[in-house]
């Protein structure tokens, strides 16, 4: 009964032909199965374990509509956070590919970066990978919830493909921009990104979510496949407007000796939820999950991570940090599964939060499930105020209290931003952080 | 420049300072020595404005201002510098950024513009050379992962950068090897002179061989029980604190 009332799918039948025409052929079954599964579950409530701290009333109580048809200029986009960096750029507006705003020329041989709809000659790669990474089949203790992945798949139309053949390195950063531009009614969109790196290929990707006008309900899915020895720096920057809802799912599938680095930055959104699920299915992999989050006003920033160590000799390092001000809420749920065969796994998880007001809250839940005996797994969580000794030290050198506090808060998050190796992006985020904390 | 009168203070119900009297005039170097736990760091912390200590009586004047009424950052801006016994690590804030913030905060307090970046970098270069500080340390986070000796050296480097009027050094010699001790002492001596006042807290005569004090005070159980010239430090080195205890007992 929920299904008929659910505004996320209320217009689905009318929209289906539009969406289908926008993307590639051959995904009819995937969409049909996904909408069936989604309709069985519907919008989660806080009674659903995976959404315990993610209130989603905005999805039933506010108005939004499928957002195709907005028109933006390059200037509109370049003024947005990290919008004007030097990069191979693929732009989507309200979920719709915007070729006029994108710049994907001069790619090296063996690389495709662009929309699904333009990916002539790479259709097989899309068919072989899309929808095959975002799942929990044959995983241990699968309590995770896939309904927003299903919802995104149900609306599968166009999307971004980043495909690098074996041994291809793309030096320039690749920027996938998802812009929301809405008027009085929020824009609903379902961005879909697919990143496939062949053996020993390397890329740096920025996946950014920003608002040009109004608010968005943005429900992206990003699938990433790394072949042996592939290396990806994946920077996700979410800076949507403060009444937007953002529910993102990222799935990573790592083959042996690959290195995946995620820098997950959230400054925006009213409710911003990101799930990162990394399946480490080869030996000697590295998985780095870094994250900086700032929630002010009444923002809720929720991060769920899951690392499946299925094979031996892999390392994962996870550092999640939140700065919470006013009534800001932070959530961290970090799952690490070490499978029976995954001997010599070295997994380190750290979650830290700074509360800058008595009404800010942090909910943190590390969840380590270890089925191998010869492993090194640690986790630590700290939630607190700024260190008094550090504050005093700064003040004893002449720095007034407010400035000293600002400096320490900034430093706390800057430690994560330092992991971003694209200087232009890091510098812009540092400036944005400074501005956000100052206000 | 600094006048401490009948200062008493406690921490968590425990009386630690029991009536300190001390005057430092411009250009003078004073040393305070005393057994562990006698209250030396407490005195230094109270001067710098640490809030863990409750001042229960007495007064402190710095340049005719009521020091105890000033915030810690205002005290620093007025020219007070404490070299910490245990310098604090601040991950994520580089030494350079930290110093620039401090210098400009102090300038702002005095109604001055920010120091021009060129001038700042030149100053950093000059003072780092004086302290024989590896320039790589300047771009590292404040004190993070520094060795004990490097931290102490960094304190004196900061002191040289900030050019304070009154320097309080809390056991800056502890944890230093012989070469580092000389470097630190040279750094302090370079700042000596003119109107600058210096208060050195130490356990060892060693440091005072390099930084020769005008006055030596012995702090015991929260009080200055004996004051003298530089020879008092030598006498303490030789005889320990027992002879003072005996003297006190004899007087009582
Ligand atoms: N925050 C505190 N809480 C409780 N007691 C304290 C605190 N700070 C200092 N004290 C106590 O006050 C006394 C004086 O300490 P202080 O650090 O001033 O001594 P000190 O003379 O500097 O000693 P040292 O030579 O070992 O550095 C000690 O007994 C110490 O335990
Ligand atoms: Mg001490």
XYZ file of C-alpha atoms and ligand atoms in Angstrom:
723
model
C 0.000 0.000 0.000
C 2.980 2.163 0.640
C 3.907 1.681 -2.991
C 0.901 3.471 -4.452
C 1.407 6.457 -2.170
C 5.170 6.578 -2.479
C 5.955 9.859 -4.276
C 9.355 8.511 -5.318
C 7.641 6.184 -7.763
C 4.204 7.788 -8.133
C 4.888 8.863 -11.737
C 7.112 5.931 -12.574
C 4.947 4.391 -15.290
C 4.649 7.665 -17.213
C 8.371 8.409 -16.802
C 9.618 4.991 -17.838
C 9.515 5.614 -21.610
C 11.370 8.917 -21.174
C 14.090 7.313 -19.088
C 14.397 4.286 -21.324
C 14.781 6.474 -24.399
C 17.548 8.424 -22.686
C 19.801 5.464 -21.946
C 20.985 2.321 -23.691
C 18.816 -0.561 -24.808
C 19.049 -3.873 -23.051
C 18.346 -2.800 -19.455
C 14.593 -3.429 -19.477
C 14.863 -6.487 -17.262
C 17.209 -4.824 -14.814
C 14.775 -1.937 -14.415
C 11.745 -4.207 -14.106
C 13.336 -6.369 -11.430
C 14.563 -3.297 -9.541
C 11.199 -1.533 -9.428
C 9.567 -4.763 -8.267
C 12.032 -5.106 -5.388
C 11.771 -1.449 -4.475
C 8.000 -1.513 -4.398
C 8.118 -4.427 -1.974
C 10.044 -2.363 0.562
C 9.308 1.321 -0.101
C 10.777 4.294 1.751
C 12.570 3.155 4.893
C 11.697 4.491 8.326
C 13.919 4.858 11.363
C 12.662 1.431 12.417
C 14.725 -0.064 9.610
C 18.113 -0.945 11.106
C 20.146 0.640 8.316
C 18.174 3.891 8.557
C 17.927 4.161 12.304
C 19.410 7.680 12.372
C 18.374 8.789 8.892
C 14.989 10.487 9.092
C 13.525 10.570 5.605
C 10.246 12.425 6.160
C 11.339 14.924 3.537
C 10.653 12.182 1.011
C 6.999 11.907 2.008
C 6.291 15.378 3.340
C 7.845 17.705 0.781
C 7.183 18.193 -2.915
C 9.600 17.185 -5.613
C 9.398 16.070 -9.194
C 11.536 14.332 -11.766
C 13.941 17.026 -12.822
C 14.718 16.645 -16.537
C 14.639 19.747 -18.725
C 16.678 22.369 -16.862
C 19.065 24.510 -18.902
C 22.315 25.820 -17.487
C 25.304 27.645 -18.888
C 28.978 26.864 -18.298
C 29.172 29.919 -16.064
C 26.362 28.560 -13.912
C 28.421 25.448 -13.276
C 31.881 26.960 -12.926
C 30.745 29.128 -10.021
C 29.796 26.068 -7.968
C 32.153 24.316 -5.581
C 35.105 22.797 -7.441
C 33.195 23.635 -10.663
C 36.023 25.448 -12.424
C 38.956 23.111 -12.032
C 41.063 21.973 -14.946
C 39.634 18.526 -15.665
C 37.982 16.224 -18.146
C 34.427 17.124 -17.269
C 31.113 15.299 -17.588
C 28.121 17.297 -16.425
C 24.637 16.141 -15.577
C 21.862 18.551 -14.647
C 19.062 17.057 -12.560
C 20.181 13.628 -13.703
C 20.169 14.526 -17.380
C 23.377 14.542 -19.410
C 24.409 18.061 -20.457
C 26.753 17.666 -23.467
C 27.138 21.423 -23.924
C 28.542 21.764 -20.420
C 30.886 18.802 -20.700
C 34.460 18.689 -22.056
C 35.728 15.229 -22.803
C 37.970 15.736 -25.806
C 41.596 14.658 -26.152
C 41.319 11.391 -24.270
C 44.211 8.962 -24.481
C 43.763 5.803 -26.538
C 41.980 3.069 -24.678
C 39.945 5.449 -22.576
C 36.304 6.430 -22.662
C 34.954 9.155 -20.429
C 31.463 10.401 -21.095
C 27.803 9.524 -21.066
C 26.395 6.046 -21.592
C 24.408 7.432 -24.519
C 27.560 8.538 -26.356
C 29.628 5.491 -25.501
C 29.707 4.031 -28.994
C 31.945 1.003 -29.071
C 31.848 0.672 -25.293
C 28.302 -0.628 -24.943
C 29.591 -4.091 -24.113
C 31.602 -2.723 -21.213
C 28.505 -1.083 -19.830
C 26.440 -4.222 -20.198
C 29.133 -6.386 -18.681
C 29.498 -4.229 -15.563
C 26.431 -2.138 -14.856
C 24.389 -3.641 -12.070
C 26.908 -6.406 -11.471
C 28.878 -4.543 -8.807
C 26.091 -3.059 -6.687
C 24.881 -6.113 -4.797
C 25.510 -8.163 -1.654
C 25.165 -11.621 -3.145
C 27.314 -14.202 -1.364
C 28.479 -11.694 1.214
C 28.738 -12.386 4.907
C 26.084 -11.025 7.259
C 24.310 -8.938 4.665
C 22.216 -6.648 6.758
C 22.695 -3.769 4.362
C 19.707 -2.330 2.655
C 19.586 -2.043 -1.113
C 16.316 -0.276 -1.657
C 17.791 3.002 -2.888
C 20.105 1.070 -5.171
C 17.027 -0.652 -6.562
C 15.236 2.654 -6.905
C 18.167 4.107 -8.829
C 18.274 1.039 -11.092
C 14.547 1.284 -11.673
C 15.159 4.771 -13.059
C 18.240 3.744 -15.024
C 18.587 5.948 -18.082
C 21.761 7.746 -19.048
C 24.825 7.816 -16.834
C 28.585 8.331 -16.759
C 31.066 5.766 -17.930
C 34.743 6.035 -17.100
C 36.481 3.153 -18.777
C 40.227 2.697 -18.978
C 41.786 -0.209 -20.747
C 44.724 -2.083 -19.325
C 47.827 0.060 -18.605
C 46.080 3.342 -19.415
C 46.774 6.244 -17.110
C 44.729 9.410 -17.339
C 46.799 12.201 -15.853
C 44.171 14.919 -15.889
C 41.565 14.744 -13.168
C 38.181 13.452 -14.295
C 35.316 15.487 -12.931
C 31.786 14.128 -12.939
C 29.489 16.948 -11.901
C 25.900 16.408 -10.826
C 24.144 19.734 -10.563
C 20.668 20.329 -9.218
C 18.760 23.269 -10.587
C 15.209 23.532 -9.347
C 12.634 26.214 -8.719
C 9.884 26.017 -6.103
C 9.664 22.244 -6.286
C 12.743 20.149 -5.578
C 14.276 18.176 -8.445
C 14.340 14.391 -8.205
C 17.254 12.666 -9.917
C 18.997 9.319 -10.033
C 22.607 9.811 -11.139
C 24.398 6.662 -12.200
C 28.154 6.348 -12.548
C 30.225 3.412 -13.695
C 34.000 3.382 -13.338
C 35.903 0.433 -14.782
C 39.684 0.429 -14.658
C 41.570 -2.300 -16.489
C 44.703 -3.974 -15.240
C 47.299 -1.461 -14.048
C 45.174 1.502 -15.150
C 45.111 4.668 -13.083
C 42.795 7.641 -12.654
C 41.764 10.414 -10.282
C 38.056 11.090 -10.249
C 36.011 13.803 -8.596
C 32.343 13.042 -8.301
C 30.652 16.217 -7.164
C 27.083 16.980 -6.152
C 26.182 20.642 -6.074
C 23.156 22.889 -6.231
C 22.675 25.699 -8.695
C 19.195 26.670 -7.497
C 16.441 25.292 -5.275
C 16.725 21.878 -3.694
C 17.232 18.338 -4.816
C 16.302 14.806 -3.966
C 19.344 13.080 -5.353
C 19.732 9.312 -5.242
C 22.980 8.302 -6.963
C 24.641 4.943 -7.442
C 28.306 4.620 -8.355
C 29.788 1.290 -9.329
C 33.548 0.864 -9.469
C 35.502 -2.113 -10.754
C 39.255 -2.183 -10.342
C 41.175 -4.898 -12.175
C 44.514 -6.164 -10.899
C 46.939 -3.379 -9.914
C 44.515 -0.631 -10.939
C 44.645 2.556 -8.866
C 41.795 4.954 -8.323
C 41.565 8.107 -6.257
C 37.859 8.699 -5.882
C 36.890 12.065 -4.415
C 33.227 12.478 -3.709
C 32.258 16.044 -2.858
C 28.733 16.698 -1.703
C 27.822 20.343 -1.206
C 24.113 20.457 -2.027
C 21.702 23.039 -0.646
C 20.667 22.703 2.979
C 17.126 21.482 2.293
C 18.254 18.799 -0.133
C 18.103 15.070 0.422
C 21.054 13.062 -0.819
C 21.165 9.270 -0.607
C 24.205 7.818 -2.321
C 25.448 4.282 -2.716
C 28.953 3.465 -3.855
C 30.092 -0.066 -4.594
C 33.690 -1.004 -5.240
C 34.985 -4.332 -6.457
C 38.744 -4.741 -6.093
C 40.908 -7.345 -7.818
C 44.391 -8.250 -6.565
C 46.953 -5.538 -5.790
C 44.532 -2.769 -6.690
C 44.455 0.422 -4.644
C 41.230 2.249 -3.972
C 41.273 5.602 -2.184
C 38.006 7.264 -1.326
C 37.898 10.836 -0.048
C 34.295 11.396 0.904
C 33.548 15.037 1.685
C 30.157 16.247 2.887
C 29.519 19.909 3.636
C 25.992 20.201 2.252
C 22.598 18.549 2.247
C 19.753 18.594 4.749
C 19.922 14.832 5.018
C 23.022 13.452 3.353
C 23.590 9.745 3.411
C 26.485 7.964 1.756
C 27.107 4.243 1.780
C 30.438 2.964 0.562
C 30.748 -0.778 0.120
C 34.129 -2.113 -0.871
C 34.513 -5.769 -1.736
C 38.165 -6.717 -1.642
C 38.258 -9.816 -3.792
C 41.970 -10.149 -4.461
C 45.179 -10.406 -2.459
C 47.497 -7.514 -1.580
C 44.934 -4.784 -2.104
C 44.811 -1.444 -0.336
C 41.560 0.254 0.555
C 41.648 3.782 1.960
C 38.431 5.365 3.113
C 38.824 8.970 4.249
C 36.001 11.297 5.065
C 35.403 14.816 6.350
C 31.913 15.928 7.253
C 30.578 19.209 8.571
C 27.000 19.485 9.785
C 25.681 22.849 10.970
C 22.153 24.155 11.511
C 19.968 21.051 11.421
C 21.957 19.050 8.894
C 22.155 15.291 9.252
C 25.200 13.679 7.709
C 25.166 9.926 7.747
C 27.931 7.668 6.507
C 27.811 3.911 6.311
C 30.857 2.004 5.184
C 31.400 -1.654 4.631
C 34.630 -3.386 3.733
C 34.570 -7.070 2.843
C 38.008 -8.597 3.208
C 37.465 -11.830 1.324
C 41.078 -12.706 0.534
C 44.347 -12.696 2.483
C 47.094 -10.087 2.780
C 45.054 -6.940 2.267
C 45.103 -3.662 4.119
C 42.342 -1.179 4.767
C 42.618 2.169 6.501
C 39.571 4.136 7.344
C 39.433 7.619 8.891
C 36.029 9.247 9.239
C 35.775 12.673 10.834
C 32.795 14.858 11.613
C 32.452 18.401 12.860
C 29.041 19.062 14.332
C 27.735 22.470 15.210
C 24.323 23.879 16.263
C 21.841 20.991 16.010
C 23.968 19.123 13.493
C 23.845 15.349 13.588
C 26.537 12.965 12.469
C 26.181 9.240 11.968
C 28.896 6.717 11.319
C 28.379 3.021 10.853
C 31.501 1.161 9.860
C 31.331 -2.511 9.037
C 34.385 -4.597 8.413
C 34.006 -8.251 7.528
C 37.085 -10.434 7.521
C 36.309 -13.715 5.809
C 37.649 -17.041 6.974
C 40.241 -17.135 4.194
C 41.376 -13.565 4.653
C 44.418 -14.271 6.833
C 46.917 -11.453 7.408
C 44.279 -8.822 6.919
C 45.329 -5.477 8.399
C 42.301 -3.275 8.948
C 42.287 -0.026 10.861
C 39.178 2.042 11.421
C 39.037 5.419 13.143
C 36.023 7.598 13.696
C 36.338 11.002 15.312
C 33.803 13.714 15.945
C 34.049 17.183 17.406
C 30.912 18.613 18.928
C 30.937 22.389 18.909
C 27.634 22.865 20.674
C 25.754 21.004 23.394
C 22.888 20.305 20.990
C 25.010 18.635 18.323
C 25.042 14.847 18.298
C 27.102 12.009 16.913
C 25.959 8.412 16.614
C 28.735 6.003 15.950
C 28.696 2.262 15.500
C 31.790 0.324 14.527
C 30.993 -3.230 13.546
C 33.894 -5.610 13.078
C 33.106 -9.202 12.217
C 36.185 -11.319 11.992
C 36.189 -14.937 10.893
C 39.927 -15.397 10.314
C 42.370 -15.849 13.182
C 45.626 -14.317 11.976
C 44.538 -10.725 11.409
C 45.145 -7.254 12.765
C 41.925 -5.296 13.118
C 41.510 -2.189 15.218
C 38.902 0.446 15.594
C 38.691 3.558 17.679
C 36.050 6.188 18.114
C 36.357 9.512 19.861
C 33.615 12.048 20.296
C 34.453 15.208 22.103
C 35.197 18.849 22.334
C 38.368 20.558 21.312
C 41.417 19.659 23.364
C 41.917 22.141 26.199
C 45.679 21.789 26.205
C 45.867 22.608 22.501
C 43.536 25.580 22.913
C 45.631 26.920 25.779
C 48.837 26.456 23.841
C 47.493 28.506 20.933
C 46.161 31.194 23.243
C 49.445 31.347 25.133
C 50.982 32.408 21.816
C 48.552 35.287 21.413
C 45.777 33.699 19.361
C 42.349 34.692 20.749
C 39.919 31.974 21.824
C 37.532 32.067 18.851
C 40.394 32.040 16.381
C 42.138 29.235 18.260
C 38.956 27.164 18.180
C 38.558 27.827 14.477
C 42.137 26.817 13.825
C 41.788 23.512 15.673
C 38.485 22.631 14.038
C 39.895 23.468 10.665
C 42.992 21.396 11.317
C 40.868 18.442 12.355
C 39.130 18.319 8.975
C 42.120 19.510 6.968
C 43.924 16.303 7.897
C 41.398 14.472 5.725
C 41.443 17.028 2.913
C 45.213 16.567 2.755
C 44.588 13.111 1.283
C 43.220 14.685 -1.887
C 46.139 14.845 -4.293
C 44.499 17.179 -6.820
C 45.805 20.505 -5.501
C 43.092 22.642 -7.036
C 40.352 20.540 -5.498
C 41.988 20.391 -2.102
C 42.541 24.143 -1.991
C 38.962 24.903 -2.963
C 37.646 22.518 -0.342
C 39.906 24.058 2.299
C 38.497 27.465 1.456
C 34.926 26.126 1.522
C 35.566 24.481 4.868
C 36.932 27.697 6.293
C 33.917 29.619 5.086
C 31.436 27.048 6.354
C 32.999 26.993 9.813
C 33.180 30.755 9.967
C 29.471 31.259 9.411
C 58.004 44.922 34.782
C 56.590 41.930 36.669
C 55.531 42.180 40.295
C 54.108 39.169 42.084
C 52.733 39.903 45.535
C 51.577 37.326 48.096
C 50.271 35.056 45.362
C 48.370 32.014 46.602
C 46.714 29.416 44.410
C 45.220 25.973 44.518
C 44.153 23.210 42.244
C 41.300 20.909 43.147
C 41.222 21.911 46.843
C 44.982 21.518 47.136
C 46.909 24.635 48.169
C 49.978 24.785 45.949
C 51.266 28.345 46.003
C 51.382 29.688 49.520
C 52.410 33.310 49.142
C 54.853 34.072 46.333
C 56.654 37.403 46.196
C 58.864 38.159 43.237
C 59.806 41.271 41.290
C 61.538 41.251 37.936
C 62.893 44.529 36.639
C 63.595 45.253 32.985
C 66.705 43.502 31.714
C 67.034 41.106 34.655
C 67.446 37.358 34.431
C 66.000 35.398 37.330
C 66.218 31.669 37.970
C 63.831 29.631 40.076
C 64.965 26.290 41.400
C 63.203 23.916 43.705
C 62.335 20.287 44.389
C 59.811 18.339 42.309
C 56.255 19.262 43.099
C 57.158 22.511 44.842
C 54.968 24.601 42.526
C 57.314 25.948 39.841
C 55.204 24.907 36.855
C 52.095 25.995 38.699
C 53.537 29.482 39.019
C 54.491 29.535 35.334
C 51.032 28.280 34.303
C 49.279 30.888 36.408
C 51.379 33.618 34.859
C 50.397 32.381 31.392
C 46.737 32.117 32.364
C 45.944 28.433 32.497
C 42.448 28.059 33.933
C 42.990 24.805 35.867
C 44.432 26.795 38.752
C 42.436 28.944 41.087
C 44.167 32.045 42.341
C 43.002 32.477 45.928
C 44.897 35.618 46.863
C 47.581 38.145 45.998
C 48.239 40.006 42.799
C 50.390 39.976 39.686
C 51.237 43.100 37.750
C 52.775 43.139 34.291
C 53.678 46.635 33.120
C 51.300 48.150 35.648
C 48.432 46.028 34.328
C 46.570 43.481 36.432
C 47.834 40.345 34.740
C 45.254 38.098 36.374
C 42.452 40.045 34.690
C 43.831 39.370 31.210
C 42.976 36.436 28.940
C 45.917 34.138 28.087
C 46.103 35.558 24.558
C 46.056 39.122 25.901
C 48.946 38.287 28.211
C 50.897 36.986 25.236
C 50.030 40.109 23.275
C 51.237 42.232 26.214
C 54.610 40.548 25.828
C 54.558 37.506 28.102
C 55.916 34.257 26.702
C 55.879 30.870 28.425
C 58.145 28.157 27.038
C 56.211 25.072 28.128
C 57.726 22.261 30.148
C 55.608 19.923 28.004
C 54.939 21.543 24.601
C 51.630 20.473 23.077
C 51.237 18.636 19.770
C 48.727 20.147 17.354
C 48.104 17.830 14.407
C 46.971 19.517 11.218
C 48.367 22.984 11.999
C 51.764 23.625 10.474
C 54.433 25.418 12.467
C 54.550 28.200 9.901
C 50.801 28.715 9.831
C 50.722 28.679 13.616
C 53.471 31.298 13.920
C 51.938 33.526 11.283
C 48.601 33.366 13.113
C 50.281 34.178 16.418
C 52.328 37.080 15.077
C 49.380 38.593 13.277
C 47.067 38.136 16.261
C 49.520 40.013 18.447
C 49.895 42.760 15.825
C 46.137 43.040 15.585
C 45.941 43.447 19.366
C 48.234 46.442 19.010
C 46.209 47.827 16.110
C 48.825 46.915 13.509
C 48.374 45.422 10.047
C 49.370 41.808 9.302
C 53.073 41.272 8.817
C 53.835 41.259 5.084
C 54.456 37.634 3.970
C 57.941 38.467 2.685
C 58.969 39.983 5.979
C 57.503 36.993 7.803
C 59.404 34.473 5.697
C 62.638 36.394 6.147
C 62.112 36.421 9.901
C 61.389 32.692 9.938
C 64.569 32.027 8.003
C 66.697 34.149 10.295
C 65.338 32.714 13.551
C 65.344 29.121 12.304
C 69.027 29.561 11.489
C 69.670 30.955 14.960
C 68.042 27.886 16.532
C 69.687 25.531 14.014
C 66.217 24.275 13.192
C 65.751 22.019 10.178
C 63.571 24.048 7.761
C 61.553 20.873 7.061
C 60.198 21.145 10.601
C 58.503 24.401 9.725
C 56.053 22.748 7.377
C 55.304 19.935 9.820
C 52.412 20.066 12.267
C 53.220 21.884 15.496
C 55.324 19.575 17.684
C 53.742 16.477 16.166
C 56.205 13.632 16.192
C 58.991 15.983 17.335
C 61.556 14.488 19.700
C 61.654 15.891 23.219
C 64.668 18.022 22.338
C 63.120 19.265 19.097
C 60.037 20.393 20.983
C 62.114 22.444 23.399
C 64.118 23.949 20.584
C 60.850 24.801 18.845
C 59.667 26.641 21.964
C 62.697 28.907 21.921
C 62.320 29.361 18.171
C 58.750 30.563 18.756
C 60.032 32.839 21.480
C 62.570 34.350 19.109
C 59.846 34.846 16.502
C 57.398 36.528 18.864
C 59.998 38.806 20.461
C 58.359 38.930 23.916
C 59.176 41.371 26.715
C 59.101 38.795 29.483
C 60.148 35.187 28.887
C 59.310 32.391 31.291
C 61.197 29.187 30.559
C 59.866 26.116 32.352
C 62.547 23.433 32.405
C 63.579 24.182 28.876
C 66.819 22.310 29.566
C 65.262 18.984 30.474
C 65.467 16.413 27.720
C 68.187 18.249 25.837
C 71.486 16.688 24.848
C 74.666 18.713 25.404
C 74.732 20.218 21.912
C 71.038 21.101 21.971
C 71.484 22.700 25.383
C 74.106 25.019 23.908
C 71.869 25.891 20.965
C 68.928 26.624 23.224
C 71.088 28.667 25.606
C 72.531 30.613 22.684
C 69.007 31.288 21.496
C 68.019 32.598 24.891
C 71.201 34.642 25.264
C 70.573 36.201 21.861
C 67.314 37.486 23.295
C 68.964 38.683 26.444
C 69.671 42.313 26.905
C 67.853 45.557 26.586
C 64.717 45.651 28.669
C 63.755 42.040 28.239
C 63.111 40.149 31.459
C 63.775 36.418 31.688
C 62.603 33.904 34.276
C 64.275 30.509 34.007
C 62.879 27.532 35.869
C 65.398 24.736 36.115
C 66.667 21.894 38.221
C 70.246 22.118 37.059
C 73.157 24.468 37.354
C 74.172 23.261 33.860
C 71.774 25.621 32.081
C 72.806 28.496 34.326
C 76.405 28.063 33.198
C 75.225 29.296 29.824
C 72.410 31.598 30.851
C 73.967 33.276 33.838
C 71.233 34.653 36.096
C 71.276 37.888 38.039
C 69.156 36.350 40.792
C 68.413 32.822 41.952
C 65.333 31.924 44.008
C 64.514 28.701 45.761
C 60.886 27.641 45.690
C 59.888 25.068 48.284
C 56.418 23.971 49.208
C 54.741 26.899 47.469
C 56.988 29.652 48.800
C 60.202 31.371 47.799
C 62.328 30.487 50.803
C 65.675 31.862 49.742
C 67.010 34.272 47.164
C 70.533 35.133 46.172
C 72.939 35.699 43.324
C 74.218 33.156 40.818
C 76.399 31.502 43.460
C 73.256 30.220 45.196
C 72.683 27.863 42.282
C 76.189 26.486 42.693
C 75.651 25.983 46.388
C 72.396 24.101 45.698
C 74.130 21.930 43.138
C 76.718 21.014 45.722
C 74.596 20.578 48.837
C 71.091 19.770 47.602
C 68.022 21.296 49.184
C 68.670 19.891 52.657
C 70.825 22.774 53.783
C 67.985 25.170 53.094
C 65.581 22.996 55.026
C 68.015 23.012 57.917
C 68.365 26.781 57.721
C 64.602 27.126 57.771
C 64.280 24.762 60.700
C 66.934 26.705 62.588
C 65.071 29.967 62.000
C 61.739 28.518 63.112
N 46.041 19.797 37.543
C 46.492 19.362 38.744
N 45.692 18.568 39.495
C 46.132 18.117 40.685
N 47.326 18.408 41.209
C 48.148 19.185 40.504
C 47.776 19.699 39.218
N 48.792 20.432 38.758
C 49.762 20.389 39.696
N 49.376 19.648 40.756
C 50.163 19.363 41.943
O 50.719 20.573 42.393
C 52.028 20.370 42.905
C 52.978 21.310 42.208
O 53.139 20.900 40.869
P 54.094 21.636 39.841
O 53.916 21.009 38.520
O 53.858 23.097 39.940
O 55.522 21.289 40.418
P 56.952 21.612 39.848
O 57.642 22.392 40.914
O 56.877 22.214 38.512
O 57.589 20.159 39.790
P 58.627 19.510 38.740
O 59.959 19.928 39.198
O 58.443 18.044 38.934
O 58.274 19.981 37.373
C 52.329 18.911 42.710
O 52.108 18.244 43.927
C 51.339 18.465 41.672
O 51.009 17.127 41.832
Mg 57.389 21.605 36.577
